[in-house]
Structures are given as C-alpha cells and as structure tokens.
C-alpha cells in the first residue's frame, strides 16, 4: 500500500513538473511563424494604373484633402521626352486631374510636398536653366496650375531627389551636383524661402561620386542619407550626414563593406536615433539585400538587419506607423510571382519582421513610396510593367495588412489544455487509492 501511494505521488509530481516546464518555455519557441514572419495574408482594397504605352512613373505622393497628390514623370503625355507629371486622385485612387510641366527635353519630378495653398515638386530639368540638367523646383496651386518655377545649377549635371518643410520655415532641397563642390559629384543641400528663392546651399563630398537621396528635418537640423564613394570601407558606402539648421555639418558616418551599400531613406526615431533603409551588396543572403540599419542620436550603429533571398532585393522608403512599428517598401527579385515585385514589409522597433507581402505580375514591378492612411491601411506608389497600358505605368495600391498579435512570452499555446489533462490524471490516480 505504501509503495502504491508513493507511485501515485510520484506520478502526480511528474505531471506537475511537466506543466510547470510548459509555463517556463518562452512562447516564441512554440509558435514558429506566429509573429507574422513570411508572406502575409492581407488584402488589396484597390489598385489603379496611370499612363499610356510609354514609360510613366510616380516616385512620391502626399495625402491631399479627400485624396492623394502624386508627382513623377511621363513619356506618354506632355511636350517633351519626359515631362514632370502631377496627378490628383480621389480617396479611391481614381484620377481627378493631371498636369504636365516641361519643355522639349527631359524633365522629371522626384518628390512632392504640400505647400500652404498648393504643392511643391523637386526634380530635374534639361529644358530650362543653365544647362546640363538643373535642379528644378515647381510651385503650383491646389489645382495643379503652375505659380512659379526655379532652377538651380550651372553647366554640369545637377538634380533634386527630395524636399521637406524646414523646421524654421521655408523648404529644404536635397540632391546631387556636378557643378559645385569638391569631387565628381557631391551631395547638395539647398534652403529656400516660401517663394523658392535660395537662402543658402552646402555641398558634401570628396573626390569621388557622392549622392544624397533623402533628407528629413529634425528639431536641431537635418539628417541626410545616400551613398559615398569618397569615404568608407570600399565600393560605395551608406552615408549618414547630420547638419545644423543652417546646413553646417555636425557629423557624418559611413556603413558598409567592400561592395556597394546605399541608404535610400531615413526616419527619426522616438529615442533620438535614426533608422535607415536601403540596400547592401556586402552583407546578407543574396546578390543584394534590403538593408535596415539603426543608429543612436550620434550616428553610431546599434544594429542592422538584412532581408532577402538569393537574388536582388532592396528597400526604397520607410515610415513610422501609428502603433510604433515601421513600414518599408521596395522591390524583390527573390520572392513573388514575376521578374521583380513590389515588396512591403512591417518591422517592429528592434527590426524584427512582423509580416511582408509582394505585389506584381509576370514582369517588373517596383514600390517607391509608402504612407499609412487614417484607417491604418497602407498606400504604395510605384511602377508596373505587368499591368496597365504598357511600357511601365504609374501604379497606386491600397493594402490592408494582416492583424498580427506579437509574441511577448506571456502566453503558451496549449497550456490550459495541458493543465486540464494533468488535473484529470491526478484525480483518476488518486481515486484508485480507494481500491
């Protein structure tokens, strides 16, 4: 009898230990893939293409009243080889109107900002200016009618990639200049007033090509990302430059290996640091991977992550979401259905992937810009060769992401069931004592 009692106590204790061990194992070790990593099952609410049989694209957009305002360029419409293209849509992505700007040569728009009673577009013009391609700034009213335009540059090639509202008023323009600076091409930062008149400009670079792709205003200045061939470890390195409000450099940092590594967009994070997305040929799994790099407020690296397969993948734009995560768009040759697809990915504040989705057909499709809508969905603009009228059309999509419950280690799947089974076994075993 004593032996049977000891056996019963041993069995009950064993069941209790198993249940406790179940509780101690972190949830993420049981829930492989439950964080949403992998291709997501969200929903495309709508998508629209704009253009005709030639090449048309829209690399930048902003929310505008009851719809969107998109800037880019078109070969299908307008006066020249390429014309700056301004397109207004309603809330469902349907065209309300469009305007073209340019002369008989190539003119392109790369970035748009709302500007009080209208819009400002920055890009490049070969039709006007001093020659060789000038940085071009266009101001319109709310209906896309031109109010004025300004060109910046000299006889060599000069181009604008990005612009933002300046924290102290006016606008900041970022691009590349072969006309000024130290080397073959330099990062170019220009401050203008509300009328587009230059207040100051600064160049950054060495003897080799250096390019700035994105600028963001912060309280005490500006943060710039791009690529430098003048400095760093070799090839082209991701370049991060911090300036004061007057464009004077405070510091710069390079990141990369022996091959080409590029920063395409940067966002200021709540901890005072910066999160950059771009592409790396030096690190990762394939020929080129999407690269995500986090720094502190002084530009020192905290961590970096690569995403991709065995082919060419990159990140083109990043924004912070309302729930404190980050949304990235770009392109992938490694995943999806076609030659390359639009790639959309959400990561948490530590760079861990929450989900990703691809969009596209049998041909080439690329995502350039993403923003979150008021309802939490995402709007992406890019270019598609798979759909539309042909030749590469401006592509606009609205996507509702999957709902992801993050793993925090506090819940263990199956624990309730395991506890129930353990309790029942103990009761049955103890009942047998009566016999």
Tab-separated table of N, CA and C in Angstrom, residues 256-347:
chain	number	residue	atom	x	y	z
A	256	UNK	N	29.146	49.986	-44.219
A	256	UNK	CA	29.209	49.089	-45.362
A	256	UNK	C	30.447	48.234	-45.360
A	257	UNK	N	30.568	47.443	-46.430
A	257	UNK	CA	31.709	46.567	-46.606
A	257	UNK	C	32.453	46.896	-47.878
A	258	UNK	N	32.978	45.868	-48.518
A	258	UNK	CA	33.823	46.074	-49.691
A	258	UNK	C	33.033	46.364	-50.959
A	259	UNK	N	31.735	46.008	-50.973
A	259	UNK	CA	30.900	46.235	-52.152
A	259	UNK	C	30.007	47.454	-51.941
A	260	UNK	N	29.047	47.643	-52.832
A	260	UNK	CA	28.193	48.828	-52.773
A	260	UNK	C	27.079	48.667	-51.742
A	261	UNK	N	26.909	49.685	-50.910
A	261	UNK	CA	25.868	49.732	-49.886
A	261	UNK	C	25.276	51.139	-49.902
A	262	UNK	N	23.948	51.229	-49.925
A	262	UNK	CA	23.279	52.503	-50.198
A	262	UNK	C	22.164	52.749	-49.187
A	263	UNK	N	22.033	53.996	-48.732
A	263	UNK	CA	20.893	54.420	-47.937
A	263	UNK	C	19.900	55.161	-48.811
A	264	UNK	N	18.653	54.685	-48.860
A	264	UNK	CA	17.639	55.305	-49.714
A	264	UNK	C	16.647	56.180	-48.959
A	265	UNK	N	16.442	55.910	-47.668
A	265	UNK	CA	15.518	56.731	-46.876
A	265	UNK	C	15.853	56.574	-45.404
A	266	UNK	N	15.519	57.592	-44.618
A	266	UNK	CA	15.813	57.587	-43.187
A	266	UNK	C	14.634	58.188	-42.438
A	267	UNK	N	14.408	57.691	-41.221
A	267	UNK	CA	13.365	58.237	-40.361
A	267	UNK	C	13.956	58.466	-38.970
A	268	UNK	N	13.550	59.568	-38.350
A	268	UNK	CA	13.971	59.910	-36.990
A	268	UNK	C	13.138	59.087	-36.019
A	269	UNK	N	13.771	58.391	-35.091
A	269	UNK	CA	13.070	57.503	-34.173
A	269	UNK	C	12.825	58.187	-32.826
A	270	UNK	N	11.828	57.714	-32.048
A	270	UNK	CA	11.481	58.380	-30.781
A	270	UNK	C	12.615	58.448	-29.772
A	271	UNK	N	13.587	57.536	-29.855
A	271	UNK	CA	14.711	57.563	-28.915
A	271	UNK	C	15.796	58.555	-29.313
A	272	UNK	N	15.545	59.342	-30.375
A	272	UNK	CA	16.512	60.329	-30.826
A	272	UNK	C	17.458	59.838	-31.894
A	273	UNK	N	17.405	58.533	-32.187
A	273	UNK	CA	18.286	57.965	-33.197
A	273	UNK	C	17.665	57.984	-34.582
A	274	UNK	N	18.210	57.148	-35.455
A	274	UNK	CA	17.771	57.130	-36.853
A	274	UNK	C	17.672	55.693	-37.347
A	275	UNK	N	16.701	55.464	-38.230
A	275	UNK	CA	16.514	54.160	-38.854
A	275	UNK	C	16.559	54.354	-40.364
A	276	UNK	N	17.495	53.672	-41.010
A	276	UNK	CA	17.739	53.853	-42.441
A	276	UNK	C	17.399	52.569	-43.174
A	277	UNK	N	16.736	52.686	-44.315
A	277	UNK	CA	16.563	51.538	-45.195
A	277	UNK	C	17.260	51.805	-46.515
A	278	UNK	N	17.675	50.727	-47.137
A	278	UNK	CA	18.377	50.839	-48.410
A	278	UNK	C	18.711	49.472	-48.939
A	279	UNK	N	19.955	49.292	-49.345
A	279	UNK	CA	20.361	48.029	-49.940
A	279	UNK	C	21.833	47.766	-49.653
A	280	UNK	N	22.158	46.484	-49.532
A	280	UNK	CA	23.547	46.100	-49.296
A	280	UNK	C	23.968	44.982	-50.234
A	281	UNK	N	25.118	45.183	-50.841
A	281	UNK	CA	25.747	44.152	-51.666
A	281	UNK	C	26.856	43.455	-50.892
A	282	UNK	N	27.205	44.034	-49.732
A	282	UNK	CA	28.308	43.493	-48.927
A	282	UNK	C	27.856	42.405	-47.966
A	283	UNK	N	26.620	42.493	-47.493
A	283	UNK	CA	26.132	41.586	-46.460
A	283	UNK	C	24.834	40.927	-46.922
A	284	UNK	N	24.382	39.926	-46.160
A	284	UNK	CA	23.098	39.309	-46.436
A	284	UNK	C	23.189	38.002	-47.186
A	285	UNK	N	22.023	37.557	-47.685
A	285	UNK	CA	21.891	36.212	-48.236
A	285	UNK	C	22.123	36.126	-49.728
A	286	UNK	N	21.936	37.216	-50.443
A	286	UNK	CA	21.939	37.128	-51.893
A	286	UNK	C	22.815	38.147	-52.574
A	287	UNK	N	22.501	38.403	-53.848
A	287	UNK	CA	23.264	39.356	-54.639
A	287	UNK	C	23.163	40.757	-54.042
A	288	UNK	N	21.981	41.072	-53.539
A	288	UNK	CA	21.720	42.394	-52.964
A	288	UNK	C	20.552	42.222	-52.014
A	289	UNK	N	20.657	42.697	-50.790
A	289	UNK	CA	19.584	42.530	-49.811
A	289	UNK	C	19.041	43.875	-49.359
A	290	UNK	N	17.767	43.871	-48.998
A	290	UNK	CA	17.203	45.026	-48.307
A	290	UNK	C	17.960	45.181	-47.002
A	291	UNK	N	18.360	46.417	-46.692
A	291	UNK	CA	19.178	46.676	-45.513
A	291	UNK	C	18.449	47.639	-44.592
A	292	UNK	N	18.426	47.287	-43.314
A	292	UNK	CA	17.826	48.125	-42.285
A	292	UNK	C	18.878	48.362	-41.218
A	293	UNK	N	19.168	49.634	-40.930
A	293	UNK	CA	20.269	49.973	-40.033
A	293	UNK	C	19.807	51.008	-39.020
A	294	UNK	N	20.037	50.715	-37.730
A	294	UNK	CA	19.614	51.597	-36.641
A	294	UNK	C	20.835	52.236	-35.991
A	295	UNK	N	20.748	53.553	-35.759
A	295	UNK	CA	21.815	54.267	-35.057
A	295	UNK	C	21.248	54.993	-33.845
A	296	UNK	N	22.144	55.435	-32.980
A	296	UNK	CA	21.740	56.322	-31.899
A	296	UNK	C	21.745	57.764	-32.405
A	297	UNK	N	21.551	58.717	-31.498
A	297	UNK	CA	21.455	60.128	-31.891
A	297	UNK	C	22.755	60.669	-32.466
A	298	UNK	N	23.874	60.029	-32.140
A	298	UNK	CA	25.175	60.471	-32.649
A	298	UNK	C	25.595	59.733	-33.912
A	299	UNK	N	24.722	58.878	-34.429
A	299	UNK	CA	25.029	58.166	-35.661
A	299	UNK	C	25.825	56.893	-35.484
A	300	UNK	N	26.011	56.452	-34.245
A	300	UNK	CA	26.723	55.193	-34.004
A	300	UNK	C	25.766	54.017	-34.188
A	301	UNK	N	26.220	52.991	-34.874
A	301	UNK	CA	25.351	51.853	-35.179
A	301	UNK	C	24.958	51.099	-33.918
A	302	UNK	N	23.660	50.811	-33.792
A	302	UNK	CA	23.149	49.975	-32.713
A	302	UNK	C	22.909	48.551	-33.198
A	303	UNK	N	22.336	48.429	-34.382
A	303	UNK	CA	22.144	47.115	-35.002
A	303	UNK	C	21.834	47.298	-36.477
A	304	UNK	N	21.939	46.201	-37.225
A	304	UNK	CA	21.493	46.213	-38.615
A	304	UNK	C	20.898	44.863	-38.958
A	305	UNK	N	19.969	44.860	-39.901
A	305	UNK	CA	19.301	43.637	-40.344
A	305	UNK	C	19.299	43.597	-41.872
A	306	UNK	N	19.398	42.399	-42.426
A	306	UNK	CA	19.240	42.222	-43.870
A	306	UNK	C	18.029	41.337	-44.126
A	307	UNK	N	17.348	41.616	-45.237
A	307	UNK	CA	16.165	40.858	-45.630
A	307	UNK	C	16.266	40.552	-47.122
A	308	UNK	N	16.031	39.315	-47.473
A	308	UNK	CA	16.066	38.965	-48.885
A	308	UNK	C	16.400	37.516	-49.105
A	309	UNK	N	16.431	37.131	-50.375
A	309	UNK	CA	16.767	35.775	-50.758
A	309	UNK	C	18.071	35.744	-51.522
A	310	UNK	N	18.124	34.888	-52.532
A	310	UNK	CA	19.383	34.718	-53.254
A	310	UNK	C	19.524	35.646	-54.449
A	311	UNK	N	18.550	36.556	-54.644
A	311	UNK	CA	18.611	37.463	-55.782
A	311	UNK	C	18.678	38.915	-55.297
A	312	UNK	N	18.161	39.829	-56.088
A	312	UNK	CA	18.310	41.265	-55.833
A	312	UNK	C	17.082	41.799	-55.093
A	313	UNK	N	17.288	42.393	-53.923
A	313	UNK	CA	16.209	42.935	-53.099
A	313	UNK	C	16.673	44.257	-52.492
A	314	UNK	N	15.771	45.226	-52.378
A	314	UNK	CA	16.168	46.498	-51.771
A	314	UNK	C	14.974	47.213	-51.154
A	315	UNK	N	15.276	48.103	-50.209
A	315	UNK	CA	14.281	48.976	-49.607
A	315	UNK	C	14.425	50.377	-50.159
A	316	UNK	N	13.300	50.987	-50.534
A	316	UNK	CA	13.335	52.326	-51.116
A	316	UNK	C	12.777	53.410	-50.198
A	317	UNK	N	11.888	53.028	-49.257
A	317	UNK	CA	11.265	54.054	-48.418
A	317	UNK	C	10.842	53.440	-47.094
A	318	UNK	N	10.843	54.253	-46.038
A	318	UNK	CA	10.458	53.799	-44.707
A	318	UNK	C	9.712	54.904	-43.983
A	319	UNK	N	8.685	54.516	-43.224
A	319	UNK	CA	7.934	55.441	-42.383
A	319	UNK	C	7.575	54.748	-41.075
A	320	UNK	N	7.362	55.544	-40.027
A	320	UNK	CA	6.895	55.011	-38.751
A	320	UNK	C	5.377	54.892	-38.796
A	321	UNK	N	4.845	53.812	-38.241
A	321	UNK	CA	3.406	53.595	-38.227
A	321	UNK	C	2.806	54.142	-36.933
A	322	UNK	N	1.479	54.221	-36.881
A	322	UNK	CA	0.816	54.806	-35.715
A	322	UNK	C	1.010	53.956	-34.464
A	323	UNK	N	1.287	52.655	-34.629
A	323	UNK	CA	1.478	51.787	-33.472
A	323	UNK	C	2.943	51.611	-33.088
A	324	UNK	N	3.823	52.446	-33.676
A	324	UNK	CA	5.221	52.429	-33.279
A	324	UNK	C	6.101	51.453	-34.024
A	325	UNK	N	5.555	50.782	-35.030
A	325	UNK	CA	6.368	49.924	-35.889
A	325	UNK	C	6.842	50.723	-37.101
A	326	UNK	N	7.431	50.043	-38.074
A	326	UNK	CA	7.949	50.729	-39.260
A	326	UNK	C	7.537	49.969	-40.517
A	327	UNK	N	7.093	50.721	-41.517
A	327	UNK	CA	6.673	50.145	-42.785
A	327	UNK	C	7.704	50.499	-43.855
A	328	UNK	N	8.098	49.494	-44.626
A	328	UNK	CA	9.132	49.647	-45.652
A	328	UNK	C	8.578	49.165	-46.983
A	329	UNK	N	8.828	49.906	-48.037
A	329	UNK	CA	8.539	49.399	-49.372
A	329	UNK	C	9.819	49.340	-50.186
A	330	UNK	N	9.746	48.584	-51.268
A	330	UNK	CA	10.904	48.417	-52.133
A	330	UNK	C	10.604	47.444	-53.243
A	331	UNK	N	11.557	46.569	-53.512
A	331	UNK	CA	11.381	45.597	-54.581
A	331	UNK	C	12.122	44.314	-54.243
A	332	UNK	N	11.630	43.194	-54.792
A	332	UNK	CA	12.275	41.907	-54.587
A	332	UNK	C	12.271	41.081	-55.860
A	333	UNK	N	13.449	40.565	-56.196
A	333	UNK	CA	13.576	39.550	-57.240
A	333	UNK	C	13.506	38.151	-56.633
A	334	UNK	N	13.734	38.036	-55.319
A	334	UNK	CA	13.842	36.732	-54.670
A	334	UNK	C	12.490	36.093	-54.406
A	335	UNK	N	11.466	36.920	-54.191
A	335	UNK	CA	10.155	36.403	-53.823
A	335	UNK	C	9.101	36.974	-54.771
A	336	UNK	N	7.885	36.441	-54.689
A	336	UNK	CA	6.798	36.960	-55.512
A	336	UNK	C	6.566	36.139	-56.761
A	337	UNK	N	5.849	36.748	-57.721
A	337	UNK	CA	5.371	35.995	-58.878
A	337	UNK	C	6.110	36.291	-60.165
A	338	UNK	N	6.821	37.391	-60.245
A	338	UNK	CA	7.386	37.803	-61.521
A	338	UNK	C	8.874	38.039	-61.485
A	339	UNK	N	9.343	38.832	-62.447
A	339	UNK	CA	10.768	39.146	-62.535
A	339	UNK	C	11.213	39.903	-61.295
A	340	UNK	N	10.490	40.942	-60.930
A	340	UNK	CA	10.614	41.507	-59.595
A	340	UNK	C	9.273	42.087	-59.193
A	341	UNK	N	9.004	42.083	-57.899
A	341	UNK	CA	7.711	42.512	-57.373
A	341	UNK	C	7.879	43.666	-56.397
A	342	UNK	N	6.815	44.451	-56.249
A	342	UNK	CA	6.738	45.421	-55.160
A	342	UNK	C	6.812	44.640	-53.852
A	343	UNK	N	7.608	45.151	-52.922
A	343	UNK	CA	7.782	44.475	-51.631
A	343	UNK	C	7.356	45.428	-50.526
A	344	UNK	N	6.483	44.942	-49.647
A	344	UNK	CA	6.020	45.718	-48.500
A	344	UNK	C	6.280	44.899	-47.249
A	345	UNK	N	6.895	45.531	-46.250
A	345	UNK	CA	7.292	44.821	-45.044
A	345	UNK	C	7.080	45.704	-43.824
A	346	UNK	N	6.580	45.093	-42.748
A	346	UNK	CA	6.498	45.804	-41.476
A	346	UNK	C	7.462	45.154	-40.490
A	347	UNK	N	8.210	46.004	-39.782
A	347	UNK	CA	9.122	45.527	-38.741
A	347	UNK	C	8.795	46.251	-37.445
